[in-house]
Amino acid sequence: MTTQFTLNGSTVSVEPYAGERLSETLRERVGARDVKIGCNAGDCGACTVLVDGAPVCACLMPAHQAAGRSVETLGGLAKTDLDALRLAESFQNHGAAQCGICTPGMIVSAVALLREESTPSETQVQDALGGVLCRCTGYRKIIDAVIAAGSTDIPDLTMGHAGEGIRRLDGAGKVAGTEAFGDDVAPQGTLEVLVIRSPFPRAGFQFGDLDAFAQSPGIEAVLTSADIPGRNVFGVIPDFADQPVFAEDETRFRGEAVAAIVGTPEAVRAFDPSQFPVTWEERPASQTVHEAMAENAAQLHADRAGNVMCGGFVQCGDAKAALADADVTVEGNFRSGFVEHGYIEPEAGFAEIVNGRVEIHACTQAPVMDLDAMEIILGMPRELIRIIPTGVGGGFGSKLDLSVQPFLALGALKTGKPVRLTYSRTESMQSTTKRHPSDITLRIGATKEGKIKGFDFFGYFNTGAYASWGPTVANRVPVHASGPYQITDYRAESQGIHTHCPPAGAFRGFGVPQSAIAQESLFDELADKLGIDPLEFRIRNSLENHVPTVCGQVFEQGVGIKSCFEALKSAWDSERTDATAFNAENGTFKRGVGLAGGWYGCGNTSLPNPSTIKSGIRKDGTVVLHQGAMDIGQGANTVISQIYATALGIPVHQLKIVGPDTDVTPDAGKTSASRQTYVSGSAARLSGNAMRTQILAQVNAGADATLDISAGQIKITDQDTAHTIDLATLSADDEGYVLLSQETYDPPTKPLDENGQGIPYAQFGYAAHLVVVEIDTKLGTVKPLKFVAAHDVGKAINPMLVEGQVQGGIAQGLGMTLMEEYIPGRTENLHDYLIPTMGDMPPVETVIIEEPDAHGPYGAKGLGEHVLIPTAPAILNAIKNACGVRLTQVPATPSRVRAAIKDKNNGK
Ligand code: FES
Ligand code: FES
């Protein structure tokens, strides 16, 4: 039936099928791909549009209900609506769009608010935008941007060099809804792939007549492991590659792929899973590390006895002897569950065959690693595969692993036609990696003067069915479990254990947030036992320059943890005084103040970790930066460009950026382990320096000369002497560059010996968080009221983006501490799995500390992971401070907090 409505002022006529969602109509029939889909269930708000001026979730509205009505989306509003234009500027000025996938929903909701109330309060903003989820920003900059809309000018263009908090260089598309994410690139009507997945954690299975099924109307192909031309295996760490694209014989987790169908959109929509010819035999499964280590537990991988994937170990001094000599000791067992990355963009992409090559467009954090993996799976020469990343609507570690890519490539190769695939929210949550659940036992001693004496750590990490980044977690945790402190007698061991759960992989911190919970909680217990102020206790034990870490590594400069703690001192004193006064007046509600520290080594642990950055200048004076570091919202496009422009000595806005594409950008490594600012940034600095040196050498100018590149010329002013290079006179290479510079940087690390001694990372970043919480002691609810976060970033290349990372990381740490727990089969959507909303996030005061690193570009250190490491223990310490109970399991849900308070009241 024809449905007619007004879309952004123009009349459109469509013929939706019965029950078609308005979101699908808008995206797939009239091309409004600025309307984003995060859940298709009314949970995320990404699809928010205005219908007759009111915000609605387009995924919940049947298209026929739009008949005769006016529908407005960001794509239209951003062109003509004054409020939307003001919001777009304000979002950019405040850094309120990181990955940008939530931005259309946010701005559309804000337009509705501003039409009602031109000067909204914070509460009004929270009410109006509270239904839209953001996983990147921590919401505070969005609130600021909406309140300030219309009142902030567009900033003047500056040089945009290192240290300037300029707007994102790639922000315009995010606030206009034109950035193309994984589901936005396929033409309408493209064949779709649908993956058939195991309904059980462990199951045998047998296929029926797949050939007959493949003849069904609209079905173009059925894919199974038999269709894999290369090897049916992938994994991010080559020595541990163990995951099949399609399971063979037995599945190892609920949601594992066994087959896929490729068909027309109509056929895929009509597909009835019960008609697919597969029979299942459910088998006993291990869900926890202790079940998996039991004597009769099923072995997930034949060569990993006892389901032990691998372990990590660091030792210095004699921990046991020191503990025996310590004046006081504390110990505890700390547990955490699976945490879901919860990016708003589910995995998505598109593939096609172009001139005999397979081209894969997908959201990814690691295009060259994807290429490496696809070469093995497809058994094709590398030159015949091209990875063209789309915009990435959040990653946080999970989009380092393959997801849709092999299904897309196999579908395109088998049918010879373009194909697309977007995971449903449930499919995304079932099948992609998670944060490792942990089970940590820790004992720490101290002298009565308050110096650490003995530290003995053991942690089990549930790595799920496949290795993914589990070995990295196992190795990284013992290096970091000490925290940024001076500990001479130390032992830390970890083990990754396979279970029949989704693979646990990389998630902001690689196991360090879990170990920090144990260490920083027990530091408070130690300080308490010694009668020493917890902040003073930490300062007394803080790592310093010239003092060895637990791996025996000595930094001559750049150890900034003490400065971070000292920056919290005045807030620590005043907030505790205020909390004491509040508690004296209140019975049910209690306030507490907590703090914690953290550190994080940037880049791979003791492994080569290079990035390459290329730049070139064309005859017309265009300066092109081939920037292959994936920007997943954190700001790599902007920060790396700022570093390059600083080194070359030209304004950053003059750069033309060529983004990641395995055909045209050199390998800048993966966006992971907080390495891009440091490693790719260093490569960009080298490339900029080398280009500058080439230019100056042509006219024999001194190092301090200034450059002006424009209109086919480079003008060089060297003190009072002016030189000109006429670019048209230089010969161009195949890419049209008359000047070219390509440089590689690899951090100087050294392998760890059998005791974990060596140089695991060339640099660490440091952090300390303070939080004030209010607890309803009857209900067990915990409400953070304020954070103060001090971060040593070496050099803030872009202070606005630093703040954005800090706030976003704290929001994720808050979620991990208080509400997030992925339980396979139970919390597989954004309704049952809760992530922080705008109303959950209190103000954050960010304190930037700059203790320059010896290796980082202009002294800069990485930041992405550091920002949530201290958050959870700071909150747990604040809970203890407020009501006297020590939570040892996260999330600290109201039921757990209430039970702990009840136990304490009952004297348990
Ligand atoms: S896609 Fe509509 S609310 Fe999430
Ligand atoms: S910027 Fe909001 S989800 Fe990424």
PDB file of N, CA and C and ligand atoms in Angstrom, residues 36-48 57-60, ligand 1:
ATOM      1  N   LYS A  36      20.153   6.394  12.186  1.00  0.00           N
ATOM      2  CA  LYS A  36      21.002   5.259  12.554  1.00  0.00           C
ATOM      3  C   LYS A  36      20.214   4.197  13.313  1.00  0.00           C
ATOM      4  N   ILE A  37      20.703   2.961  13.211  1.00  0.00           N
ATOM      5  CA  ILE A  37      20.045   1.842  13.896  1.00  0.00           C
ATOM      6  C   ILE A  37      21.043   1.227  14.869  1.00  0.00           C
ATOM      7  N   GLY A  38      20.702   1.263  16.140  1.00  0.00           N
ATOM      8  CA  GLY A  38      21.582   0.643  17.124  1.00  0.00           C
ATOM      9  C   GLY A  38      21.001  -0.581  17.774  1.00  0.00           C
ATOM     10  N   CYS A  39      19.678  -0.709  17.733  1.00  0.00           N
ATOM     11  CA  CYS A  39      19.072  -1.834  18.465  1.00  0.00           C
ATOM     12  C   CYS A  39      17.797  -2.351  17.822  1.00  0.00           C
ATOM     13  N   ASN A  40      17.092  -1.521  17.074  1.00  0.00           N
ATOM     14  CA  ASN A  40      15.799  -1.889  16.497  1.00  0.00           C
ATOM     15  C   ASN A  40      14.798  -2.312  17.561  1.00  0.00           C
ATOM     16  N   ALA A  41      14.918  -1.758  18.732  1.00  0.00           N
ATOM     17  CA  ALA A  41      14.035  -2.186  19.825  1.00  0.00           C
ATOM     18  C   ALA A  41      13.642  -1.050  20.752  1.00  0.00           C
ATOM     19  N   GLY A  42      13.940   0.171  20.366  1.00  0.00           N
ATOM     20  CA  GLY A  42      13.538   1.289  21.211  1.00  0.00           C
ATOM     21  C   GLY A  42      14.445   1.535  22.403  1.00  0.00           C
ATOM     22  N   ASP A  43      15.610   0.879  22.446  1.00  0.00           N
ATOM     23  CA  ASP A  43      16.473   1.002  23.624  1.00  0.00           C
ATOM     24  C   ASP A  43      17.556   2.061  23.499  1.00  0.00           C
ATOM     25  N   CYS A  44      17.999   2.386  22.278  1.00  0.00           N
ATOM     26  CA  CYS A  44      19.206   3.222  22.161  1.00  0.00           C
ATOM     27  C   CYS A  44      18.934   4.636  21.674  1.00  0.00           C
ATOM     28  N   GLY A  45      17.829   4.867  20.998  1.00  0.00           N
ATOM     29  CA  GLY A  45      17.504   6.219  20.547  1.00  0.00           C
ATOM     30  C   GLY A  45      18.286   6.707  19.341  1.00  0.00           C
ATOM     31  N   ALA A  46      19.151   5.868  18.778  1.00  0.00           N
ATOM     32  CA  ALA A  46      19.958   6.309  17.636  1.00  0.00           C
ATOM     33  C   ALA A  46      19.091   6.681  16.443  1.00  0.00           C
ATOM     34  N   CYS A  47      17.894   6.086  16.366  1.00  0.00           N
ATOM     35  CA  CYS A  47      17.020   6.267  15.204  1.00  0.00           C
ATOM     36  C   CYS A  47      16.049   7.430  15.382  1.00  0.00           C
ATOM     37  N   THR A  48      16.279   8.279  16.379  1.00  0.00           N
ATOM     38  CA  THR A  48      15.301   9.325  16.693  1.00  0.00           C
ATOM     39  C   THR A  48      15.087  10.282  15.514  1.00  0.00           C
ATOM     40  N   CYS A  57      11.198   7.184  18.243  1.00  0.00           N
ATOM     41  CA  CYS A  57      12.136   6.177  17.764  1.00  0.00           C
ATOM     42  C   CYS A  57      11.558   5.606  16.471  1.00  0.00           C
ATOM     43  N   ALA A  58      12.249   5.874  15.374  1.00  0.00           N
ATOM     44  CA  ALA A  58      11.716   5.431  14.081  1.00  0.00           C
ATOM     45  C   ALA A  58      11.671   3.914  13.982  1.00  0.00           C
ATOM     46  N   CYS A  59      12.468   3.229  14.792  1.00  0.00           N
ATOM     47  CA  CYS A  59      12.447   1.762  14.719  1.00  0.00           C
ATOM     48  C   CYS A  59      11.204   1.178  15.369  1.00  0.00           C
ATOM     49  N   LEU A  60      10.502   1.975  16.159  1.00  0.00           N
ATOM     50  CA  LEU A  60       9.300   1.458  16.825  1.00  0.00           C
ATOM     51  C   LEU A  60       8.023   1.887  16.113  1.00  0.00           C
TER      52      LEU A  60
HETATM   53  S1  FES B   1      17.488   1.742  16.796  1.00  0.00           S
HETATM   54 FE1  FES B   1      15.643   2.600  17.418  1.00  0.00          FE
HETATM   55  S2  FES B   1      15.905   2.852  19.546  1.00  0.00           S
HETATM   56 FE2  FES B   1      17.704   1.786  18.946  1.00  0.00          FE
END
